């Protein structure tokens, strides 16, 4: 799959982490979409999620 437009959650699914997602294979991102909590964009003060970063780096 691959890169998608950045998005984050409208709920607390990311725990206390302020992250956004940009990979279609990210399990955390898939849960956000599945649960209907997806908000387009990176949001304010959010960093790329660790799993999305690993996927981007080929890990």
PDB file of C-alpha atoms in Angstrom:
ATOM      1  CA  UNK A   1       0.000   0.000   0.000  1.00  0.00           C
ATOM      2  CA  UNK A   2       1.769   3.141   1.084  1.00  0.00           C
ATOM      3  CA  UNK A   3       1.586   6.806   1.758  1.00  0.00           C
ATOM      4  CA  UNK A   4      -1.831   8.405   2.352  1.00  0.00           C
ATOM      5  CA  UNK A   5      -2.917  11.946   3.166  1.00  0.00           C
ATOM      6  CA  UNK A   6      -2.055  12.699   6.813  1.00  0.00           C
ATOM      7  CA  UNK A   7      -4.751  12.239   9.441  1.00  0.00           C
ATOM      8  CA  UNK A   8      -5.157  12.005  13.198  1.00  0.00           C
ATOM      9  CA  UNK A   9      -7.845  10.944  15.641  1.00  0.00           C
ATOM     10  CA  UNK A  10     -10.744  12.874  17.081  1.00  0.00           C
ATOM     11  CA  UNK A  11     -10.687  10.714  20.230  1.00  0.00           C
ATOM     12  CA  UNK A  12      -8.154   9.267  22.655  1.00  0.00           C
ATOM     13  CA  UNK A  13      -7.212   6.211  20.546  1.00  0.00           C
ATOM     14  CA  UNK A  14      -3.590   7.343  20.450  1.00  0.00           C
ATOM     15  CA  UNK A  15      -3.467   7.452  24.250  1.00  0.00           C
ATOM     16  CA  UNK A  16      -1.618  10.462  25.544  1.00  0.00           C
ATOM     17  CA  UNK A  17       0.454  10.760  22.369  1.00  0.00           C
ATOM     18  CA  UNK A  18      -0.195  13.616  19.970  1.00  0.00           C
ATOM     19  CA  UNK A  19       0.539  11.901  16.678  1.00  0.00           C
ATOM     20  CA  UNK A  20      -0.690  11.796  13.112  1.00  0.00           C
ATOM     21  CA  UNK A  21      -0.599   8.959  10.592  1.00  0.00           C
ATOM     22  CA  UNK A  22       0.347   8.825   6.906  1.00  0.00           C
ATOM     23  CA  UNK A  23       0.724   5.115   6.083  1.00  0.00           C
ATOM     24  CA  UNK A  24      -2.116   2.872   4.939  1.00  0.00           C
ATOM     25  CA  UNK A  25      -0.552  -0.151   6.685  1.00  0.00           C
ATOM     26  CA  UNK A  26      -0.344   1.429  10.138  1.00  0.00           C
ATOM     27  CA  UNK A  27      -2.447  -0.632  12.542  1.00  0.00           C
ATOM     28  CA  UNK A  28      -3.177   2.360  14.755  1.00  0.00           C
ATOM     29  CA  UNK A  29      -4.331   4.392  11.756  1.00  0.00           C
ATOM     30  CA  UNK A  30      -6.514   1.523  10.556  1.00  0.00           C
ATOM     31  CA  UNK A  31      -8.261   1.442  13.958  1.00  0.00           C
ATOM     32  CA  UNK A  32      -8.929   5.178  13.798  1.00  0.00           C
ATOM     33  CA  UNK A  33     -10.524   4.825  10.367  1.00  0.00           C
ATOM     34  CA  UNK A  34     -12.479   1.723  11.401  1.00  0.00           C
ATOM     35  CA  UNK A  35     -13.882   3.482  14.470  1.00  0.00           C
ATOM     36  CA  UNK A  36     -14.866   6.599  12.492  1.00  0.00           C
ATOM     37  CA  UNK A  37     -12.565   8.963  14.389  1.00  0.00           C
ATOM     38  CA  UNK A  38     -10.430  10.112  11.440  1.00  0.00           C
ATOM     39  CA  UNK A  39      -9.709  13.831  11.123  1.00  0.00           C
ATOM     40  CA  UNK A  40      -7.820  15.015   8.031  1.00  0.00           C
ATOM     41  CA  UNK A  41      -4.495  16.801   8.492  1.00  0.00           C
ATOM     42  CA  UNK A  42      -1.595  16.608  10.904  1.00  0.00           C
ATOM     43  CA  UNK A  43      -3.239  18.599  13.695  1.00  0.00           C
ATOM     44  CA  UNK A  44      -1.498  21.094  15.934  1.00  0.00           C
ATOM     45  CA  UNK A  45       1.593  19.979  17.806  1.00  0.00           C
ATOM     46  CA  UNK A  46       1.439  16.394  16.544  1.00  0.00           C
ATOM     47  CA  UNK A  47       4.368  14.307  15.319  1.00  0.00           C
ATOM     48  CA  UNK A  48       4.399  11.347  12.946  1.00  0.00           C
ATOM     49  CA  UNK A  49       3.425   8.109  14.723  1.00  0.00           C
ATOM     50  CA  UNK A  50       6.312   5.729  15.404  1.00  0.00           C
ATOM     51  CA  UNK A  51       4.742   2.890  13.376  1.00  0.00           C
ATOM     52  CA  UNK A  52       4.201   5.152  10.341  1.00  0.00           C
ATOM     53  CA  UNK A  53       7.819   6.311  10.646  1.00  0.00           C
ATOM     54  CA  UNK A  54       9.022   2.682  10.749  1.00  0.00           C
ATOM     55  CA  UNK A  55       6.949   1.807   7.666  1.00  0.00           C
ATOM     56  CA  UNK A  56       8.361   4.834   5.833  1.00  0.00           C
ATOM     57  CA  UNK A  57      11.902   3.722   6.724  1.00  0.00           C
ATOM     58  CA  UNK A  58      11.207   0.183   5.544  1.00  0.00           C
ATOM     59  CA  UNK A  59      11.451  -1.416   8.982  1.00  0.00           C
TER      60      UNK A  59
END
